[in-house]
PDB file of C-alpha atoms in Angstrom:
ATOM      1  CA  MET A   1       7.523  33.567  -6.846  1.00 37.00           C
ATOM      2  CA  SER A   2       5.169  31.560  -9.045  1.00 38.00           C
ATOM      3  CA  VAL A   3       6.369  29.991 -12.267  1.00 40.00           C
ATOM      4  CA  ALA A   4       4.107  32.309 -14.252  1.00 39.00           C
ATOM      5  CA  ASN A   5       5.867  35.383 -12.827  1.00 37.00           C
ATOM      6  CA  ARG A   6       9.414  34.273 -13.571  1.00 41.00           C
ATOM      7  CA  LYS A   7      11.139  35.655 -16.640  1.00 38.00           C
ATOM      8  CA  TYR A   8      12.815  33.259 -19.026  1.00 39.00           C
ATOM      9  CA  ASP A   9      14.828  33.941 -22.168  1.00 38.00           C
ATOM     10  CA  MET A  10      12.756  31.877 -24.559  1.00 39.00           C
ATOM     11  CA  GLY A  11      14.578  33.071 -27.675  1.00 40.00           C
ATOM     12  CA  LYS A  12      18.158  32.317 -26.640  1.00 42.00           C
ATOM     13  CA  LYS A  13      19.801  29.590 -28.687  1.00 40.00           C
ATOM     14  CA  ARG A  14      22.541  27.600 -27.022  1.00 42.00           C
ATOM     15  CA  LYS A  15      24.248  24.270 -27.323  1.00 41.00           C
ATOM     16  CA  GLY A  16      22.859  21.811 -24.848  1.00 42.00           C
ATOM     17  CA  PHE A  17      23.003  18.159 -23.977  1.00 37.00           C
ATOM     18  CA  ASN A  18      24.600  16.140 -26.795  1.00 35.00           C
ATOM     19  CA  GLY A  19      25.243  19.395 -28.711  1.00 37.00           C
ATOM     20  CA  CYS A  20      21.609  19.951 -29.705  1.00 36.00           C
ATOM     21  CA  VAL A  21      20.760  23.554 -30.522  1.00 33.00           C
ATOM     22  CA  LYS A  22      17.922  24.812 -28.404  1.00 38.00           C
ATOM     23  CA  GLY A  23      15.710  27.609 -29.624  1.00 34.00           C
ATOM     24  CA  PHE A  24      12.521  27.442 -27.626  1.00 35.00           C
ATOM     25  CA  TYR A  25      13.626  26.397 -24.183  1.00 36.00           C
ATOM     26  CA  THR A  26      16.286  27.142 -21.641  1.00 36.00           C
ATOM     27  CA  ILE A  27      17.197  26.014 -18.146  1.00 38.00           C
ATOM     28  CA  ASN A  28      17.590  27.921 -14.941  1.00 41.00           C
ATOM     29  CA  LEU A  29      19.230  26.745 -11.756  1.00 41.00           C
ATOM     30  CA  ILE A  30      17.511  27.994  -8.623  1.00 39.00           C
ATOM     31  CA  SER A  31      18.270  27.289  -4.991  1.00 37.00           C
ATOM     32  CA  THR A  32      14.828  27.657  -3.450  1.00 37.00           C
ATOM     33  CA  GLN A  33      13.208  24.741  -1.686  1.00 40.00           C
ATOM     34  CA  LEU A  34      10.225  23.248  -3.479  1.00 46.00           C
ATOM     35  CA  ASN A  35       6.872  23.200  -1.669  1.00 46.00           C
ATOM     36  CA  GLY A  36       7.902  23.040   1.958  1.00 42.00           C
ATOM     37  CA  GLY A  37      11.323  21.469   1.653  1.00 39.00           C
ATOM     38  CA  ARG A  38      10.664  18.255  -0.280  1.00 66.00           C
ATOM     39  CA  ALA A  39      13.770  18.980  -2.338  1.00 70.00           C
ATOM     40  CA  VAL A  40      17.211  18.221  -1.013  1.00 73.00           C
ATOM     41  CA  GLY A  41      19.435  20.991  -2.365  1.00 78.00           C
ATOM     42  CA  LYS A  42      18.903  22.691  -5.699  1.00 89.00           C
ATOM     43  CA  VAL A  43      15.831  22.690  -7.911  1.00 95.00           C
ATOM     44  CA  PHE A  44      16.575  22.699 -11.638  1.00 96.00           C
ATOM     45  CA  GLU A  45      14.072  24.121 -14.115  1.00 97.00           C
ATOM     46  CA  ALA A  46      13.863  23.443 -17.834  1.00 97.00           C
ATOM     47  CA  ILE A  47      11.404  25.191 -20.163  1.00 97.00           C
ATOM     48  CA  HIS A  48       9.732  23.474 -23.106  1.00 97.00           C
ATOM     49  CA  LYS A  49       6.994  24.371 -25.579  1.00 98.00           C
ATOM     50  CA  VAL A  50       4.576  21.548 -26.481  1.00 98.00           C
ATOM     51  CA  ARG A  51       4.793  20.628 -30.168  1.00 97.00           C
ATOM     52  CA  SER A  52       1.976  19.346 -32.353  1.00 96.00           C
ATOM     53  CA  TYR A  53       3.473  15.875 -32.868  1.00 96.00           C
ATOM     54  CA  GLU A  54       3.537  15.322 -29.078  1.00 97.00           C
ATOM     55  CA  CYS A  55      -0.276  15.418 -29.019  1.00 97.00           C
ATOM     56  CA  ASP A  56      -2.591  12.490 -29.581  1.00 95.00           C
ATOM     57  CA  SER A  57      -5.954  12.215 -31.341  1.00 95.00           C
ATOM     58  CA  TYR A  58      -7.668  13.798 -28.323  1.00 94.00           C
ATOM     59  CA  GLY A  59      -5.639  16.970 -28.869  1.00 95.00           C
ATOM     60  CA  HIS A  60      -3.593  16.740 -25.679  1.00 96.00           C
ATOM     61  CA  VAL A  61      -0.080  15.514 -24.949  1.00 97.00           C
ATOM     62  CA  ASN A  62       0.105  11.736 -25.095  1.00 96.00           C
ATOM     63  CA  ASN A  63       0.842  10.226 -21.681  1.00 95.00           C
ATOM     64  CA  ALA A  64       4.020   8.519 -22.938  1.00 96.00           C
ATOM     65  CA  VAL A  65       5.463  11.898 -23.995  1.00 97.00           C
ATOM     66  CA  TYR A  66       5.521  13.027 -20.364  1.00 98.00           C
ATOM     67  CA  LEU A  67       8.313  10.482 -19.832  1.00 97.00           C
ATOM     68  CA  ASN A  68      10.309  12.283 -22.530  1.00 98.00           C
ATOM     69  CA  TYR A  69       9.711  15.593 -20.755  1.00 98.00           C
ATOM     70  CA  LEU A  70      10.973  14.098 -17.493  1.00 98.00           C
ATOM     71  CA  GLU A  71      14.080  12.710 -19.178  1.00 98.00           C
ATOM     72  CA  TYR A  72      14.713  16.083 -20.801  1.00 98.00           C
ATOM     73  CA  GLY A  73      14.505  17.755 -17.372  1.00 98.00           C
ATOM     74  CA  ARG A  74      16.971  15.281 -15.844  1.00 97.00           C
ATOM     75  CA  MET A  75      19.420  15.579 -18.724  1.00 97.00           C
ATOM     76  CA  GLU A  76      19.278  19.375 -18.553  1.00 97.00           C
ATOM     77  CA  ALA A  77      19.997  19.257 -14.816  1.00 96.00           C
ATOM     78  CA  LEU A  78      23.058  17.094 -15.481  1.00 96.00           C
ATOM     79  CA  ASP A  79      24.093  19.379 -18.337  1.00 96.00           C
ATOM     80  CA  GLU A  80      23.865  22.415 -16.055  1.00 96.00           C
ATOM     81  CA  LEU A  81      26.292  20.634 -13.715  1.00 96.00           C
ATOM     82  CA  HIS A  82      28.600  19.740 -16.642  1.00 96.00           C
ATOM     83  CA  ILE A  83      27.981  16.053 -16.053  1.00 96.00           C
ATOM     84  CA  THR A  84      27.472  13.983 -19.181  1.00 95.00           C
ATOM     85  CA  LEU A  85      26.764  10.287 -19.356  1.00 94.00           C
ATOM     86  CA  GLU A  86      29.942   9.863 -21.405  1.00 96.00           C
ATOM     87  CA  ARG A  87      31.970  11.704 -18.741  1.00 96.00           C
ATOM     88  CA  LEU A  88      30.555   9.432 -16.027  1.00 96.00           C
ATOM     89  CA  LYS A  89      31.487   6.362 -18.033  1.00 97.00           C
ATOM     90  CA  LYS A  90      35.021   7.557 -18.854  1.00 97.00           C
ATOM     91  CA  GLU A  91      35.954   9.152 -15.520  1.00 97.00           C
ATOM     92  CA  THR A  92      34.170   6.906 -13.030  1.00 97.00           C
ATOM     93  CA  GLY A  93      33.477   3.664 -14.893  1.00 97.00           C
ATOM     94  CA  THR A  94      29.791   3.965 -14.034  1.00 98.00           C
ATOM     95  CA  LEU A  95      26.461   4.333 -15.752  1.00 97.00           C
ATOM     96  CA  VAL A  96      23.262   5.712 -14.264  1.00 97.00           C
ATOM     97  CA  VAL A  97      20.094   3.825 -15.158  1.00 97.00           C
ATOM     98  CA  ILE A  98      16.438   4.392 -14.379  1.00 97.00           C
ATOM     99  CA  ARG A  99      14.915   1.652 -12.269  1.00 97.00           C
ATOM    100  CA  ARG A 100      11.406   2.978 -11.749  1.00 98.00           C
ATOM    101  CA  VAL A 101       9.161   5.890 -12.690  1.00 98.00           C
ATOM    102  CA  ASP A 102       6.012   6.630 -10.703  1.00 98.00           C
ATOM    103  CA  ILE A 103       4.008   9.323 -12.464  1.00 97.00           C
ATOM    104  CA  GLU A 104       0.713  11.002 -11.663  1.00 97.00           C
ATOM    105  CA  TYR A 105      -1.087  12.917 -14.422  1.00 97.00           C
ATOM    106  CA  LEU A 106      -2.991  15.907 -13.075  1.00 97.00           C
ATOM    107  CA  ARG A 107      -3.821  18.287 -15.940  1.00 96.00           C
ATOM    108  CA  PRO A 108      -3.834  17.970 -19.732  1.00 97.00           C
ATOM    109  CA  LEU A 109      -1.349  19.894 -21.853  1.00 98.00           C
ATOM    110  CA  THR A 110      -2.011  20.974 -25.451  1.00 97.00           C
ATOM    111  CA  MET A 111      -0.050  22.213 -28.449  1.00 97.00           C
ATOM    112  CA  GLY A 112       1.681  25.530 -27.776  1.00 97.00           C
ATOM    113  CA  ASP A 113       1.594  25.271 -23.975  1.00 97.00           C
ATOM    114  CA  GLU A 114       4.841  26.302 -22.343  1.00 98.00           C
ATOM    115  CA  ILE A 115       5.841  24.072 -19.475  1.00 98.00           C
ATOM    116  CA  VAL A 116       8.433  24.135 -16.727  1.00 98.00           C
ATOM    117  CA  ILE A 117      10.019  20.802 -15.833  1.00 98.00           C
ATOM    118  CA  LYS A 118      11.372  20.899 -12.280  1.00 98.00           C
ATOM    119  CA  THR A 119      13.933  18.337 -11.190  1.00 97.00           C
ATOM    120  CA  PHE A 120      15.211  17.935  -7.648  1.00 96.00           C
ATOM    121  CA  LEU A 121      16.814  15.317  -5.477  1.00 96.00           C
ATOM    122  CA  LYS A 122      14.369  13.824  -2.974  1.00 96.00           C
ATOM    123  CA  GLU A 123      16.574  11.163  -1.422  1.00 95.00           C
ATOM    124  CA  SER A 124      19.766   9.221  -1.946  1.00 96.00           C
ATOM    125  CA  ARG A 125      21.381   6.062  -0.693  1.00 96.00           C
ATOM    126  CA  ARG A 126      24.806   4.543  -1.327  1.00 97.00           C
ATOM    127  CA  THR A 127      24.200   3.497  -4.954  1.00 98.00           C
ATOM    128  CA  SER A 128      20.799   4.968  -5.810  1.00 97.00           C
ATOM    129  CA  GLY A 129      18.376   7.783  -5.271  1.00 97.00           C
ATOM    130  CA  VAL A 130      15.100   9.372  -6.225  1.00 97.00           C
ATOM    131  CA  PHE A 131      14.538  12.521  -8.247  1.00 97.00           C
ATOM    132  CA  GLY A 132      11.257  14.287  -7.727  1.00 97.00           C
ATOM    133  CA  GLN A 133      10.009  15.926 -10.879  1.00 98.00           C
ATOM    134  CA  GLU A 134       7.117  18.233 -11.643  1.00 98.00           C
ATOM    135  CA  ILE A 135       5.725  19.417 -14.946  1.00 98.00           C
ATOM    136  CA  VAL A 136       4.064  22.791 -14.483  1.00 98.00           C
ATOM    137  CA  HIS A 137       1.951  24.765 -16.970  1.00 97.00           C
ATOM    138  CA  ARG A 138       4.016  27.951 -17.172  1.00 96.00           C
ATOM    139  CA  GLU A 139       1.230  30.488 -17.694  1.00 95.00           C
ATOM    140  CA  SER A 140      -1.208  29.228 -15.057  1.00 96.00           C
ATOM    141  CA  GLY A 141       1.301  27.700 -12.645  1.00 96.00           C
ATOM    142  CA  GLU A 142      -0.878  24.570 -12.469  1.00 97.00           C
ATOM    143  CA  LEU A 143       0.786  21.243 -11.859  1.00 98.00           C
ATOM    144  CA  ALA A 144       0.279  19.004 -14.922  1.00 97.00           C
ATOM    145  CA  ALA A 145       2.157  15.946 -13.641  1.00 98.00           C
ATOM    146  CA  ARG A 146       4.487  14.852 -10.885  1.00 97.00           C
ATOM    147  CA  ALA A 147       6.816  11.899 -10.752  1.00 98.00           C
ATOM    148  CA  ASP A 148       9.316  10.089  -8.582  1.00 98.00           C
ATOM    149  CA  VAL A 149      12.162   8.664 -10.649  1.00 98.00           C
ATOM    150  CA  THR A 150      14.357   6.029  -9.001  1.00 98.00           C
ATOM    151  CA  TRP A 151      17.855   5.735 -10.446  1.00 98.00           C
ATOM    152  CA  VAL A 152      20.852   3.559  -9.653  1.00 98.00           C
ATOM    153  CA  PHE A 153      24.531   3.685 -10.540  1.00 98.00           C
ATOM    154  CA  ILE A 154      26.065   0.549 -11.974  1.00 98.00           C
ATOM    155  CA  ASN A 155      29.591  -0.353 -13.006  1.00 97.00           C
ATOM    156  CA  LEU A 156      30.414  -1.443 -16.549  1.00 96.00           C
ATOM    157  CA  GLN A 157      29.718  -5.056 -15.559  1.00 97.00           C
ATOM    158  CA  GLY A 158      26.153  -4.148 -14.529  1.00 96.00           C
ATOM    159  CA  LYS A 159      26.659  -4.386 -10.744  1.00 98.00           C
ATOM    160  CA  PRO A 160      25.530  -1.614  -8.350  1.00 97.00           C
ATOM    161  CA  ALA A 161      28.234   1.024  -7.794  1.00 98.00           C
ATOM    162  CA  PRO A 162      28.554   3.885  -5.300  1.00 98.00           C
ATOM    163  CA  ILE A 163      27.314   7.288  -6.455  1.00 98.00           C
ATOM    164  CA  PRO A 164      30.350   9.072  -7.970  1.00 97.00           C
ATOM    165  CA  GLN A 165      31.784  12.054  -6.100  1.00 96.00           C
ATOM    166  CA  LEU A 166      31.117  14.505  -8.955  1.00 95.00           C
ATOM    167  CA  VAL A 167      27.412  13.613  -8.804  1.00 96.00           C
ATOM    168  CA  LYS A 168      27.372  13.924  -5.013  1.00 95.00           C
ATOM    169  CA  GLU A 169      28.964  17.358  -5.230  1.00 94.00           C
ATOM    170  CA  GLY A 170      26.648  18.527  -8.013  1.00 93.00           C
ATOM    171  CA  PHE A 171      23.440  17.517  -6.258  1.00 93.00           C
ATOM    172  CA  GLY A 172      24.588  18.234  -2.709  1.00 91.00           C
ATOM    173  CA  ILE A 173      24.627  14.610  -1.560  1.00 91.00           C
ATOM    174  CA  PRO A 174      26.616  14.195   1.667  1.00 87.00           C
TER     175      PRO A 174
END
């Protein structure tokens, strides 16, 4: 089913990550594989509507804002799994940090566009992994951007730490 044909509750307000009230986006957890099995496990989807202040003088979303969209998608995926950064710190003594973001811009987005931010695990190792992410124009189903986001778990002293069990379970990491 294409993104454009899915139904989303765009008016539902709920408390989300860090207690923010959300009025114009929601998240859906789906279990389908993304484009021929690139995803390992679940694909998380977050909906967002482009706001005027996210656009630059050319009238399209500024390239730096796409990084915010990607972070929003990752945080919503964690929120869906009931994993907060504070919980990780308190229960496991670890932090997750972004090491690298490789992004490819494919289509401009403009004010009022509704987008779907897809987040999925592509690979994992002992202390790190890569999320694949896609930003899709909801109405047309066109891919606006795709990114590989490398993350690593560290302990409170800043040294690499094994991926915590609750994260492994949530993302289906063996």
